[in-house]
Amino acid sequence: MSRKPIIAANWKMNVTPSEAVTYLDSFLGTFKEAVPVDIVIGASFVTLPKAAELIGPNPAVSVAAQNMSHEASGAFTGETSAAMLNDVGVDYVILGHSERRSLYGECDSVINKKVHATLAAGMKPILCIGESLEEREGGKLESVLSEQLEGSLADVSAEQMADIVIAYEPVWAIGTGVTATSEQAQDTQKFVRSVLEKLFGGDVAGATRIQYGGSVKPGNAGELIGQPDIDGFLVGGAALDPTSFAEIVSAGIAG
Ligand code: PGA
């Protein structure tokens, strides 16, 4: 089954609205027309409106938030709702990133509520999963990933899976400069697809896009995208420079 690759920048807590103008001026100069990959820019809450305005109705590029509240509205100081994100033109919401899990205590049951709230608002979750080095070395890779998928995707239907992207990001490869080898990434993503098959059946598993994330750079993107179960990337550090992110996207288009 052919899956359209999806390559997303995760700017994290970087790129102010003014800096987004400079970045997107350069990046959008390269990507104005539809290309055979979906490109996503994941900006902070305050940068999102500016990013969405600059990108506009672009056939290649859309906008992602990096988090969202599962509550609809009300007394939740500091939180941002699905309706607010919808209102500024957000298409995707990155959920369950390892930094949200480890630094802000997000667990699978909360992430699951966010997945449902995102879908209910007509946006698409990019659901992040991944193991720590200790878990991998302790033989827990498969049980950790299965648990994250089952918990975060509880009560999601096979039909809803058409709007969900999975991002496999080994925690030990995020921001460390250490990339999983293409063999490690492929083996693990094949396993992730097998879990999706158990949960939702072969058709859904075959159609779901699974990104790899963790120190993706222009120099390794080509080899990684050549793997059969790698359907794109979630890119942190290397996506802070528009030229290097454009090179990664180009590797995805070529791959
Ligand atoms: P990195 O981050 O590319 O800087 O490793 C990836 C991510 O956290 O999504």
mmCIF file of C-alpha atoms and ligand atoms in Angstrom:
data_model
loop_
_atom_site.group_PDB
_atom_site.id
_atom_site.type_symbol
_atom_site.label_atom_id
_atom_site.label_comp_id
_atom_site.label_asym_id
_atom_site.label_seq_id
_atom_site.Cartn_x
_atom_site.Cartn_y
_atom_site.Cartn_z
ATOM 1 C CA MET A 1 0.000 0.000 0.000
ATOM 2 C CA SER A 2 1.411 3.376 -0.867
ATOM 3 C CA ARG A 3 1.421 5.971 1.879
ATOM 4 C CA LYS A 4 2.090 9.657 1.244
ATOM 5 C CA PRO A 5 5.054 10.665 3.418
ATOM 6 C CA ILE A 6 4.472 13.349 6.039
ATOM 7 C CA ILE A 7 7.412 15.456 7.183
ATOM 8 C CA ALA A 8 6.873 17.713 10.169
ATOM 9 C CA ALA A 9 9.003 20.361 11.838
ATOM 10 C CA ASN A 10 8.697 20.406 15.613
ATOM 11 C CA TRP A 11 9.983 23.853 16.537
ATOM 12 C CA LYS A 12 9.446 23.138 20.254
ATOM 13 C CA MET A 13 9.912 26.285 22.408
ATOM 14 C CA ASN A 14 11.775 28.087 19.642
ATOM 15 C CA VAL A 15 10.827 30.537 16.865
ATOM 16 C CA THR A 16 8.982 33.699 17.918
ATOM 17 C CA PRO A 17 6.244 35.094 15.641
ATOM 18 C CA SER A 18 8.780 37.583 14.187
ATOM 19 C CA GLU A 19 11.322 34.831 13.590
ATOM 20 C CA ALA A 20 8.600 32.754 11.891
ATOM 21 C CA VAL A 21 8.235 35.528 9.295
ATOM 22 C CA THR A 22 11.905 35.245 8.333
ATOM 23 C CA TYR A 23 11.867 31.437 8.423
ATOM 24 C CA LEU A 24 8.696 31.021 6.362
ATOM 25 C CA ASP A 25 9.699 33.679 3.870
ATOM 26 C CA SER A 26 12.663 31.487 3.010
ATOM 27 C CA PHE A 27 10.954 28.087 3.337
ATOM 28 C CA LEU A 28 7.726 28.903 1.485
ATOM 29 C CA GLY A 29 9.747 30.268 -1.407
ATOM 30 C CA THR A 30 10.737 26.645 -2.064
ATOM 31 C CA PHE A 31 7.371 25.003 -1.321
ATOM 32 C CA LYS A 32 4.502 26.833 -3.000
ATOM 33 C CA GLU A 33 3.059 24.054 -5.139
ATOM 34 C CA ALA A 34 1.756 20.614 -4.153
ATOM 35 C CA VAL A 35 4.549 18.072 -3.710
ATOM 36 C CA PRO A 36 4.296 14.302 -3.157
ATOM 37 C CA VAL A 37 4.772 14.708 0.625
ATOM 38 C CA ASP A 38 2.715 16.487 3.265
ATOM 39 C CA ILE A 39 4.767 19.168 5.040
ATOM 40 C CA VAL A 40 3.814 20.356 8.517
ATOM 41 C CA ILE A 41 5.130 23.217 10.641
ATOM 42 C CA GLY A 42 4.724 22.629 14.406
ATOM 43 C CA ALA A 43 4.835 26.027 16.112
ATOM 44 C CA SER A 44 4.314 27.272 19.663
ATOM 45 C CA PHE A 45 0.859 28.542 20.624
ATOM 46 C CA VAL A 46 1.804 32.218 20.219
ATOM 47 C CA THR A 47 3.558 31.644 16.908
ATOM 48 C CA LEU A 48 0.725 29.552 15.412
ATOM 49 C CA PRO A 49 -1.537 32.421 14.238
ATOM 50 C CA LYS A 50 1.335 34.125 12.403
ATOM 51 C CA ALA A 51 2.522 30.826 10.894
ATOM 52 C CA ALA A 52 -1.007 29.913 9.757
ATOM 53 C CA GLU A 53 -1.524 33.375 8.259
ATOM 54 C CA LEU A 54 1.759 33.252 6.331
ATOM 55 C CA ILE A 55 1.216 29.709 5.084
ATOM 56 C CA GLY A 56 -2.404 30.399 4.086
ATOM 57 C CA PRO A 57 -4.159 27.873 1.869
ATOM 58 C CA ASN A 58 -0.902 26.261 0.727
ATOM 59 C CA PRO A 59 -1.367 22.884 -1.061
ATOM 60 C CA ALA A 60 1.869 21.472 0.398
ATOM 61 C CA VAL A 61 2.281 22.941 3.874
ATOM 62 C CA SER A 62 0.017 22.873 6.922
ATOM 63 C CA VAL A 63 0.276 23.857 10.563
ATOM 64 C CA ALA A 64 0.522 21.848 13.796
ATOM 65 C CA ALA A 65 0.199 22.720 17.450
ATOM 66 C CA GLN A 66 2.576 20.962 19.837
ATOM 67 C CA ASN A 67 0.035 20.240 22.563
ATOM 68 C CA MET A 68 -3.616 20.867 23.428
ATOM 69 C CA SER A 69 -5.956 20.591 26.391
ATOM 70 C CA HIS A 70 -8.473 17.774 26.315
ATOM 71 C CA GLU A 71 -10.988 20.068 28.041
ATOM 72 C CA ALA A 72 -13.363 22.040 25.822
ATOM 73 C CA SER A 73 -13.326 25.331 27.761
ATOM 74 C CA GLY A 74 -13.495 26.803 31.250
ATOM 75 C CA ALA A 75 -11.322 27.359 34.304
ATOM 76 C CA PHE A 76 -8.062 25.770 33.126
ATOM 77 C CA THR A 77 -5.483 28.538 33.473
ATOM 78 C CA GLY A 78 -2.686 28.368 30.935
ATOM 79 C CA GLU A 79 -4.356 25.772 28.731
ATOM 80 C CA THR A 80 -5.361 25.962 25.052
ATOM 81 C CA SER A 81 -8.472 24.295 23.619
ATOM 82 C CA ALA A 82 -9.248 22.555 20.350
ATOM 83 C CA ALA A 83 -11.662 25.360 19.405
ATOM 84 C CA MET A 84 -8.874 27.942 19.852
ATOM 85 C CA LEU A 85 -6.532 25.947 17.618
ATOM 86 C CA ASN A 86 -9.259 25.440 15.021
ATOM 87 C CA ASP A 87 -9.966 29.143 15.025
ATOM 88 C CA VAL A 88 -6.404 30.006 13.967
ATOM 89 C CA GLY A 89 -6.274 27.352 11.230
ATOM 90 C CA VAL A 90 -4.405 24.494 12.875
ATOM 91 C CA ASP A 91 -4.590 21.165 10.995
ATOM 92 C CA TYR A 92 -2.517 18.769 13.121
ATOM 93 C CA VAL A 93 -1.801 18.475 16.852
ATOM 94 C CA ILE A 94 1.389 16.798 18.082
ATOM 95 C CA LEU A 95 0.368 14.767 21.135
ATOM 96 C CA GLY A 96 2.283 12.749 23.711
ATOM 97 C CA HIS A 97 5.722 14.003 22.709
ATOM 98 C CA SER A 98 8.350 12.464 24.995
ATOM 99 C CA GLU A 99 9.087 15.914 26.456
ATOM 100 C CA ARG A 100 5.399 16.248 27.409
ATOM 101 C CA ARG A 101 5.493 12.752 28.905
ATOM 102 C CA SER A 102 8.752 13.117 30.843
ATOM 103 C CA LEU A 103 8.773 16.822 31.834
ATOM 104 C CA TYR A 104 5.024 17.425 32.280
ATOM 105 C CA GLY A 105 3.866 14.018 33.453
ATOM 106 C CA GLU A 106 1.485 13.276 30.588
ATOM 107 C CA CYS A 107 0.350 9.672 30.680
ATOM 108 C CA ASP A 108 -1.409 7.561 28.079
ATOM 109 C CA SER A 109 -4.871 8.123 29.551
ATOM 110 C CA VAL A 110 -4.545 11.930 29.285
ATOM 111 C CA ILE A 111 -3.021 11.632 25.827
ATOM 112 C CA ASN A 112 -5.961 9.418 24.849
ATOM 113 C CA LYS A 113 -8.402 12.160 25.911
ATOM 114 C CA LYS A 114 -6.431 14.660 23.813
ATOM 115 C CA VAL A 115 -6.533 12.307 20.806
ATOM 116 C CA HIS A 116 -10.328 12.140 21.062
ATOM 117 C CA ALA A 117 -10.675 15.911 21.544
ATOM 118 C CA THR A 118 -8.448 16.579 18.525
ATOM 119 C CA LEU A 119 -10.432 14.222 16.296
ATOM 120 C CA ALA A 120 -13.764 15.590 17.535
ATOM 121 C CA ALA A 121 -12.618 19.075 16.484
ATOM 122 C CA GLY A 122 -11.752 17.876 12.972
ATOM 123 C CA MET A 123 -7.991 18.088 13.430
ATOM 124 C CA LYS A 124 -5.430 15.303 13.032
ATOM 125 C CA PRO A 125 -3.311 13.954 15.899
ATOM 126 C CA ILE A 126 0.372 13.202 15.416
ATOM 127 C CA LEU A 127 0.708 10.711 18.245
ATOM 128 C CA CYS A 128 4.250 10.295 19.585
ATOM 129 C CA ILE A 129 5.511 7.101 21.157
ATOM 130 C CA GLY A 130 8.998 5.893 22.026
ATOM 131 C CA GLU A 131 11.155 4.020 24.500
ATOM 132 C CA SER A 132 14.013 5.170 26.724
ATOM 133 C CA LEU A 133 17.474 3.653 26.369
ATOM 134 C CA GLU A 134 16.996 1.826 29.656
ATOM 135 C CA GLU A 135 13.757 0.291 28.413
ATOM 136 C CA ARG A 136 15.332 -0.770 25.108
ATOM 137 C CA GLU A 137 18.392 -2.265 26.793
ATOM 138 C CA GLY A 138 16.212 -3.938 29.416
ATOM 139 C CA GLY A 139 14.268 -5.840 26.742
ATOM 140 C CA LYS A 140 11.114 -3.775 27.222
ATOM 141 C CA LEU A 141 10.960 -2.102 23.812
ATOM 142 C CA GLU A 142 7.944 -4.027 22.552
ATOM 143 C CA SER A 143 5.955 -3.926 25.770
ATOM 144 C CA VAL A 144 6.500 -0.157 26.192
ATOM 145 C CA LEU A 145 5.436 0.662 22.632
ATOM 146 C CA SER A 146 2.426 -1.679 22.783
ATOM 147 C CA GLU A 147 1.288 -0.123 26.042
ATOM 148 C CA GLN A 148 1.646 3.425 24.687
ATOM 149 C CA LEU A 149 -0.296 2.570 21.535
ATOM 150 C CA GLU A 150 -3.065 0.686 23.324
ATOM 151 C CA GLY A 151 -3.447 3.366 25.984
ATOM 152 C CA SER A 152 -3.263 6.405 23.727
ATOM 153 C CA LEU A 153 -5.530 4.898 21.073
ATOM 154 C CA ALA A 154 -8.171 3.442 23.419
ATOM 155 C CA ASP A 155 -11.689 3.663 21.939
ATOM 156 C CA VAL A 156 -10.379 5.071 18.655
ATOM 157 C CA SER A 157 -12.221 3.464 15.710
ATOM 158 C CA ALA A 158 -10.675 1.983 12.586
ATOM 159 C CA GLU A 159 -12.280 4.837 10.592
ATOM 160 C CA GLN A 160 -10.736 7.481 12.853
ATOM 161 C CA MET A 161 -7.278 5.970 12.314
ATOM 162 C CA ALA A 162 -7.342 7.482 8.798
ATOM 163 C CA ASP A 163 -6.754 10.872 10.486
ATOM 164 C CA ILE A 164 -4.016 9.765 12.887
ATOM 165 C CA VAL A 165 -0.283 9.842 12.235
ATOM 166 C CA ILE A 166 2.057 7.916 14.541
ATOM 167 C CA ALA A 167 5.515 9.337 15.292
ATOM 168 C CA TYR A 168 7.982 6.758 16.587
ATOM 169 C CA GLU A 169 10.682 8.660 18.450
ATOM 170 C CA PRO A 170 13.208 6.698 20.510
ATOM 171 C CA VAL A 171 13.793 8.968 23.508
ATOM 172 C CA TRP A 172 17.543 8.286 23.420
ATOM 173 C CA ALA A 173 17.733 9.700 19.885
ATOM 174 C CA ILE A 174 15.860 12.962 20.537
ATOM 175 C CA GLY A 175 18.125 15.996 20.555
ATOM 176 C CA THR A 176 21.169 13.840 21.237
ATOM 177 C CA GLY A 177 22.698 13.674 17.774
ATOM 178 C CA VAL A 178 22.416 9.878 18.057
ATOM 179 C CA THR A 179 20.072 8.586 15.362
ATOM 180 C CA ALA A 180 18.636 5.117 15.406
ATOM 181 C CA THR A 181 20.255 3.162 12.588
ATOM 182 C CA SER A 182 17.934 2.767 9.641
ATOM 183 C CA GLU A 183 17.758 -0.937 10.531
ATOM 184 C CA GLN A 184 16.753 -0.213 14.154
ATOM 185 C CA ALA A 185 14.162 2.318 13.027
ATOM 186 C CA GLN A 186 12.759 0.002 10.345
ATOM 187 C CA ASP A 187 12.575 -3.024 12.687
ATOM 188 C CA THR A 188 10.823 -0.992 15.366
ATOM 189 C CA GLN A 189 8.405 0.684 12.982
ATOM 190 C CA LYS A 190 7.535 -2.707 11.493
ATOM 191 C CA PHE A 191 6.730 -3.810 15.018
ATOM 192 C CA VAL A 192 4.596 -0.673 15.577
ATOM 193 C CA ARG A 193 2.653 -1.522 12.430
ATOM 194 C CA SER A 194 2.115 -5.069 13.708
ATOM 195 C CA VAL A 195 0.587 -3.655 16.907
ATOM 196 C CA LEU A 196 -1.724 -1.456 14.797
ATOM 197 C CA GLU A 197 -2.704 -4.566 12.865
ATOM 198 C CA LYS A 198 -3.666 -6.343 16.084
ATOM 199 C CA LEU A 199 -5.668 -3.335 17.250
ATOM 200 C CA PHE A 200 -7.334 -2.252 14.000
ATOM 201 C CA GLY A 201 -6.722 -4.898 11.326
ATOM 202 C CA GLY A 202 -4.418 -5.162 8.331
ATOM 203 C CA ASP A 203 -6.021 -2.488 6.161
ATOM 204 C CA VAL A 204 -5.699 0.212 8.810
ATOM 205 C CA ALA A 205 -2.160 -0.869 9.718
ATOM 206 C CA GLY A 206 -1.169 -0.775 6.058
ATOM 207 C CA ALA A 207 -2.613 2.691 5.544
ATOM 208 C CA THR A 208 -1.350 4.403 8.726
ATOM 209 C CA ARG A 209 1.579 6.751 8.307
ATOM 210 C CA ILE A 210 4.380 6.164 10.814
ATOM 211 C CA GLN A 211 7.012 8.879 11.101
ATOM 212 C CA TYR A 212 10.481 8.436 12.536
ATOM 213 C CA GLY A 213 11.849 11.139 14.842
ATOM 214 C CA GLY A 214 15.166 11.532 16.668
ATOM 215 C CA SER A 215 18.126 13.480 15.285
ATOM 216 C CA VAL A 216 16.906 13.398 11.688
ATOM 217 C CA LYS A 217 19.239 15.532 9.551
ATOM 218 C CA PRO A 218 19.747 16.190 5.841
ATOM 219 C CA GLY A 219 22.573 13.630 5.931
ATOM 220 C CA ASN A 220 20.523 10.691 7.212
ATOM 221 C CA ALA A 221 17.023 11.478 5.906
ATOM 222 C CA GLY A 222 17.536 9.786 2.535
ATOM 223 C CA GLU A 223 18.547 6.437 3.995
ATOM 224 C CA LEU A 224 15.806 6.498 6.621
ATOM 225 C CA ILE A 225 13.019 7.365 4.168
ATOM 226 C CA GLY A 226 14.133 4.439 2.004
ATOM 227 C CA GLN A 227 12.935 1.998 4.680
ATOM 228 C CA PRO A 228 9.573 0.389 3.905
ATOM 229 C CA ASP A 229 7.902 1.247 7.224
ATOM 230 C CA ILE A 230 9.207 4.827 7.554
ATOM 231 C CA ASP A 231 6.600 7.223 6.154
ATOM 232 C CA GLY A 232 8.151 10.558 7.042
ATOM 233 C CA PHE A 233 9.798 12.397 9.902
ATOM 234 C CA LEU A 234 9.191 14.525 12.963
ATOM 235 C CA VAL A 235 12.204 16.832 13.043
ATOM 236 C CA GLY A 236 13.362 18.974 15.967
ATOM 237 C CA GLY A 237 16.819 20.568 15.889
ATOM 238 C CA ALA A 238 17.439 20.289 12.157
ATOM 239 C CA ALA A 239 14.074 21.926 11.417
ATOM 240 C CA LEU A 240 15.114 25.174 13.119
ATOM 241 C CA ASP A 241 17.004 26.115 9.981
ATOM 242 C CA PRO A 242 14.720 26.501 6.936
ATOM 243 C CA THR A 243 17.427 25.375 4.530
ATOM 244 C CA SER A 244 18.159 22.165 6.397
ATOM 245 C CA PHE A 245 14.435 21.427 6.855
ATOM 246 C CA ALA A 246 13.918 22.013 3.113
ATOM 247 C CA GLU A 247 16.738 19.522 2.423
ATOM 248 C CA ILE A 248 15.031 16.920 4.624
ATOM 249 C CA VAL A 249 11.733 17.502 2.807
ATOM 250 C CA SER A 250 13.541 17.154 -0.520
ATOM 251 C CA ALA A 251 15.001 13.832 0.647
ATOM 252 C CA GLY A 252 11.433 12.736 1.426
ATOM 253 C CA ILE A 253 10.288 13.760 -2.043
ATOM 254 C CA ALA A 254 13.189 11.955 -3.700
ATOM 255 C CA GLY A 255 12.851 8.861 -1.488
HETATM 256 P P1 PGA B 1 15.399 16.156 17.284
HETATM 257 O O1 PGA B 1 13.913 16.194 17.940
HETATM 258 O O2 PGA B 1 15.201 16.084 15.793
HETATM 259 O O3 PGA B 1 16.041 17.428 17.741
HETATM 260 O O4 PGA B 1 16.065 14.937 17.815
HETATM 261 C C1 PGA B 1 12.883 15.400 17.426
HETATM 262 C C2 PGA B 1 11.644 15.571 18.252
HETATM 263 O O5 PGA B 1 11.748 15.720 19.480
HETATM 264 O O6 PGA B 1 10.516 15.572 17.715
#
